PDB file of C-alpha atoms in Angstrom:
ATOM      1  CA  UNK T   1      13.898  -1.313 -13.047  1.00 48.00           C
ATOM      2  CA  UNK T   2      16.723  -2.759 -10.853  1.00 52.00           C
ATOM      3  CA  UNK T   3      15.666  -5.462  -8.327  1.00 72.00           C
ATOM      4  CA  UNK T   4      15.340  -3.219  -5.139  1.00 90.00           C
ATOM      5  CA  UNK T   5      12.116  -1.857  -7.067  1.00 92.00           C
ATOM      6  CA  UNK T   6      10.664  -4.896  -8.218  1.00 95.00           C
ATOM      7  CA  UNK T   7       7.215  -4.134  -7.881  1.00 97.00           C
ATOM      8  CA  UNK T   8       5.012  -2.039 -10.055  1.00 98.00           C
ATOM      9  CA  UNK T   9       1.701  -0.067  -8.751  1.00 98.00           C
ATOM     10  CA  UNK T  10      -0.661   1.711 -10.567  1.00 98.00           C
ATOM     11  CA  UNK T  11      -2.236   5.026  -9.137  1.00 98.00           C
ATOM     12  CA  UNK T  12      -5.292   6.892  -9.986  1.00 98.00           C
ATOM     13  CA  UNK T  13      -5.863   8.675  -7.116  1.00 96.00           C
ATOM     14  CA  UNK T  14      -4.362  10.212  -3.840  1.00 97.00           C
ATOM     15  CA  UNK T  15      -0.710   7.643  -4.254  1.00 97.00           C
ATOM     16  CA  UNK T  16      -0.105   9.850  -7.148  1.00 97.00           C
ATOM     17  CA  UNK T  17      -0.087  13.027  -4.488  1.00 97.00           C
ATOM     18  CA  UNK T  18       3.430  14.306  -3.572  1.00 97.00           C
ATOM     19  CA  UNK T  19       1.968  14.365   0.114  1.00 96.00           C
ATOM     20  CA  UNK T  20       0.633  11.234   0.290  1.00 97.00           C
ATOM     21  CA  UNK T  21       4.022   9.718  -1.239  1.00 98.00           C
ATOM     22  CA  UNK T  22       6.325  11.467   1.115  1.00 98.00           C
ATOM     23  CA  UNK T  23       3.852  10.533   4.147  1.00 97.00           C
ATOM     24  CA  UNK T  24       3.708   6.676   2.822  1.00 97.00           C
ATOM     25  CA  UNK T  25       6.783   6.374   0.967  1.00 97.00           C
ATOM     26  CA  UNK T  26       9.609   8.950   2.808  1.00 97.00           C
ATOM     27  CA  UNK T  27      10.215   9.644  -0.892  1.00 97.00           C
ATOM     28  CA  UNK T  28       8.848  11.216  -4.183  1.00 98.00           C
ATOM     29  CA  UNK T  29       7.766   8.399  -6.412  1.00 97.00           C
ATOM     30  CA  UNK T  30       8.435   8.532 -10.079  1.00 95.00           C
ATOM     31  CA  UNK T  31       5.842   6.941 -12.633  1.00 97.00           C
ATOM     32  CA  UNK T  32       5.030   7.437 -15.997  1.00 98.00           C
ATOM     33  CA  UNK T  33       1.727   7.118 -17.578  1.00 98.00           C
ATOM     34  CA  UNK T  34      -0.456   4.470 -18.415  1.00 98.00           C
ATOM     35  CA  UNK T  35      -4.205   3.600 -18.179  1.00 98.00           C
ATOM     36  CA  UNK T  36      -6.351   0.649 -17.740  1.00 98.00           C
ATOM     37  CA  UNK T  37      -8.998  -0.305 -19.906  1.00 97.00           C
ATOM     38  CA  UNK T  38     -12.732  -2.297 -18.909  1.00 97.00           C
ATOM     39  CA  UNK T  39     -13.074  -0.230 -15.643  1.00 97.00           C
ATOM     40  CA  UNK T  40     -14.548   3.158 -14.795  1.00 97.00           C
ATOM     41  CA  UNK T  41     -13.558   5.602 -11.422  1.00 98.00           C
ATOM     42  CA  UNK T  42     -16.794   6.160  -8.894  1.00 97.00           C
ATOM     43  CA  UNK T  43     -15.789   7.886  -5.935  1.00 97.00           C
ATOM     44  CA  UNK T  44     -15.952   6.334  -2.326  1.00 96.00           C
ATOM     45  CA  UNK T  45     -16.150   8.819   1.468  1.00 97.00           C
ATOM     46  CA  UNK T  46     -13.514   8.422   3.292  1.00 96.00           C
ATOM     47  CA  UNK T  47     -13.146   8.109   6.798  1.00 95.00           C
ATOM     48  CA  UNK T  48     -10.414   6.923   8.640  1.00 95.00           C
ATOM     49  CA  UNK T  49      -8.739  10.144   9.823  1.00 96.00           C
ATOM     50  CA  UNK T  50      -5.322   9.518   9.165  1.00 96.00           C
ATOM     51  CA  UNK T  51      -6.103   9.272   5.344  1.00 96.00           C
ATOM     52  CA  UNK T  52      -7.899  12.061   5.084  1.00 96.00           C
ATOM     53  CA  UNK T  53      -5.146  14.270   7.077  1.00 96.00           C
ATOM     54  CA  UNK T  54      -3.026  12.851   4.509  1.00 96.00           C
ATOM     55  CA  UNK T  55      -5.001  13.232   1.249  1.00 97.00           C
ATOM     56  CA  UNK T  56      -6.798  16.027   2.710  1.00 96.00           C
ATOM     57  CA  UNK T  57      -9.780  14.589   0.739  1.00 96.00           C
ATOM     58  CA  UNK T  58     -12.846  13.201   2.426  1.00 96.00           C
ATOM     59  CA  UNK T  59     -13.975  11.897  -1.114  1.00 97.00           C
ATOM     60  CA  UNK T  60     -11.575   9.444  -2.927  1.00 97.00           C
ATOM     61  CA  UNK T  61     -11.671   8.279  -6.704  1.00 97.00           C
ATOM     62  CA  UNK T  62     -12.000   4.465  -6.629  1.00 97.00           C
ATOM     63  CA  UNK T  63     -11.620   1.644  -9.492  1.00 98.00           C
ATOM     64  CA  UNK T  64     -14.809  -0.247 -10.568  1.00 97.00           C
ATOM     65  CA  UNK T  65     -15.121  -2.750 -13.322  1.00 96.00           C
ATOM     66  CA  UNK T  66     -17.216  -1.513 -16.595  1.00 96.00           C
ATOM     67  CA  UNK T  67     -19.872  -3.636 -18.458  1.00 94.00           C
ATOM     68  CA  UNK T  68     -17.788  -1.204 -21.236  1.00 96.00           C
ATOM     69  CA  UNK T  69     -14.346  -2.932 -22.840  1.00 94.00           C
ATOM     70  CA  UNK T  70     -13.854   0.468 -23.531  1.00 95.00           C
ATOM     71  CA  UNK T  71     -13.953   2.154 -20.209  1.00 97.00           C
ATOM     72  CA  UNK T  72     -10.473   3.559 -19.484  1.00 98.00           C
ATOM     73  CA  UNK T  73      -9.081   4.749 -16.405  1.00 98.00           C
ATOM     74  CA  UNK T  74      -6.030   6.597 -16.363  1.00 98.00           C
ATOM     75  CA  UNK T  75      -3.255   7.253 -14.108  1.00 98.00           C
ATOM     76  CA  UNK T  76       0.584   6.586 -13.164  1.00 98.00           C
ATOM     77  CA  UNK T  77       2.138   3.092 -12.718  1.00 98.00           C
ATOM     78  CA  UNK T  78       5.484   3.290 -10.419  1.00 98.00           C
ATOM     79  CA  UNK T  79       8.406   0.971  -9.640  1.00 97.00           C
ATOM     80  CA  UNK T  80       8.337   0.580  -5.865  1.00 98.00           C
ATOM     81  CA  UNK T  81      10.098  -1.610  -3.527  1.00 97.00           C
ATOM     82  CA  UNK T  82       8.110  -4.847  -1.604  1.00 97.00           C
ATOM     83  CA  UNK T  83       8.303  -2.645   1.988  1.00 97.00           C
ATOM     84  CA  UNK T  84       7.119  -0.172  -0.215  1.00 97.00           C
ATOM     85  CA  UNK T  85       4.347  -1.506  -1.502  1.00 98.00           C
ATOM     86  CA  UNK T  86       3.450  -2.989   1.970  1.00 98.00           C
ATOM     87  CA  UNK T  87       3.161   0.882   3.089  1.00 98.00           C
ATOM     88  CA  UNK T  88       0.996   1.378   0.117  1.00 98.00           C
ATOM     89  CA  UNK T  89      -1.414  -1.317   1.825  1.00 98.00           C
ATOM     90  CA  UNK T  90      -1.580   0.652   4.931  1.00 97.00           C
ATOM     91  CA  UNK T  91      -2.921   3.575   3.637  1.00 97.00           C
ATOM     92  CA  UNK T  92      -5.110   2.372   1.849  1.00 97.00           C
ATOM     93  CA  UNK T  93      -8.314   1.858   3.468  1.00 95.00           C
ATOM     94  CA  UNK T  94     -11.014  -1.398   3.864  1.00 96.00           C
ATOM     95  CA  UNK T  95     -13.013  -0.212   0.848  1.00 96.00           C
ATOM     96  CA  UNK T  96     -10.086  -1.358  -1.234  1.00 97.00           C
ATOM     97  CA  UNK T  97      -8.504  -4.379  -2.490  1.00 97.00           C
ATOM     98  CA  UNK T  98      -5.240  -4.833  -4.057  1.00 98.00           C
ATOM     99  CA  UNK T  99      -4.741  -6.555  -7.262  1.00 97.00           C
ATOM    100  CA  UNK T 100      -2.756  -7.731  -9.990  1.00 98.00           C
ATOM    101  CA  UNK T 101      -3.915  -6.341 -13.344  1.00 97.00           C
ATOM    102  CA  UNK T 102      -2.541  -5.686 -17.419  1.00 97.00           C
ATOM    103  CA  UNK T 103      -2.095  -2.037 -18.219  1.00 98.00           C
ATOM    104  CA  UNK T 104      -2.712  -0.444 -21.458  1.00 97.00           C
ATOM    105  CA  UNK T 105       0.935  -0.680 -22.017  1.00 98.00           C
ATOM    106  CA  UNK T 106       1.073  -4.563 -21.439  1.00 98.00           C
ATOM    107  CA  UNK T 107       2.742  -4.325 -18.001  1.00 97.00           C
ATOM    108  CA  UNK T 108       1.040  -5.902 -14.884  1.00 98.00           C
ATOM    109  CA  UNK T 109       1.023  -3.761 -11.934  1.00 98.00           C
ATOM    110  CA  UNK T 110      -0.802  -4.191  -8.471  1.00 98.00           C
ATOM    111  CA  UNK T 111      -3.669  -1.467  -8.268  1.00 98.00           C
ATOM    112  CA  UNK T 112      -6.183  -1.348  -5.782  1.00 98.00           C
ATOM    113  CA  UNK T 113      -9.979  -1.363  -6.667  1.00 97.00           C
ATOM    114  CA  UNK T 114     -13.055  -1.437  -5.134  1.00 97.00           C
ATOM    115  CA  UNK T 115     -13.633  -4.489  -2.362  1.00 96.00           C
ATOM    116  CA  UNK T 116     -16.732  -4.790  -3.114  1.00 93.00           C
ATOM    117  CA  UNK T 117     -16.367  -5.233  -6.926  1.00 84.00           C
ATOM    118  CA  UNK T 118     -14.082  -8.318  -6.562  1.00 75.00           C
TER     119      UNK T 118
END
């Protein structure tokens, strides 16, 4: 990872969308796979119209911790840039919160859960 793309994220959801990354990126991302383990998806309505123009999606996946250590929730963690991952925060709506968390793989990457859950 060279230092313009010094931050990791970890999607589940709509971020791993070509759409959504061209609309909140100007680029395809690249990622590879990983997963997280102690958490579960639920799903959460969407409604602020710009996100759901962009997703095309009025129902979203969304990360909830699991009462299970063996809950695992998979997806695609990506180098990104700081500006980059400040887009990220844009699209992302209130029912979300971003945090720092260890992947499967032993990386930590941001990833953004349920608000109401932290």
């Amino acid at each position: 990872m060279t230092d313009a793309y010094s931050e990791r994220l970890f999607s589940y959801g709509t971020l791993q969308q070509e759409a959504v990354q061209i609309a909140t990126f100007g680029r395809k991302l690249r990622g590879s796979l990983d997963s997280v383990l102690g958490h579960r998806l639920s799903e959460v309505k969407i409604t602020d119209l710009y996100v759901l123009a962009t997703s095309g999606l009025a129902v979203h996946r969304i990360m909830i911790p699991s009462d299970d250590p063996a809950h695992e929730v998979h997806g695609t963690v990506f180098a990104i840039t700081p500006e980059e991952l400040a887009a990220a925060d844009g699209y992302e709506t209130k029912d979300y919160k971003r945090i720092s968390i260890r992947l499967r793989s032993g990386m930590d990457a941001w990833v953004y859960v349920s608000a109401q859950a932290v």
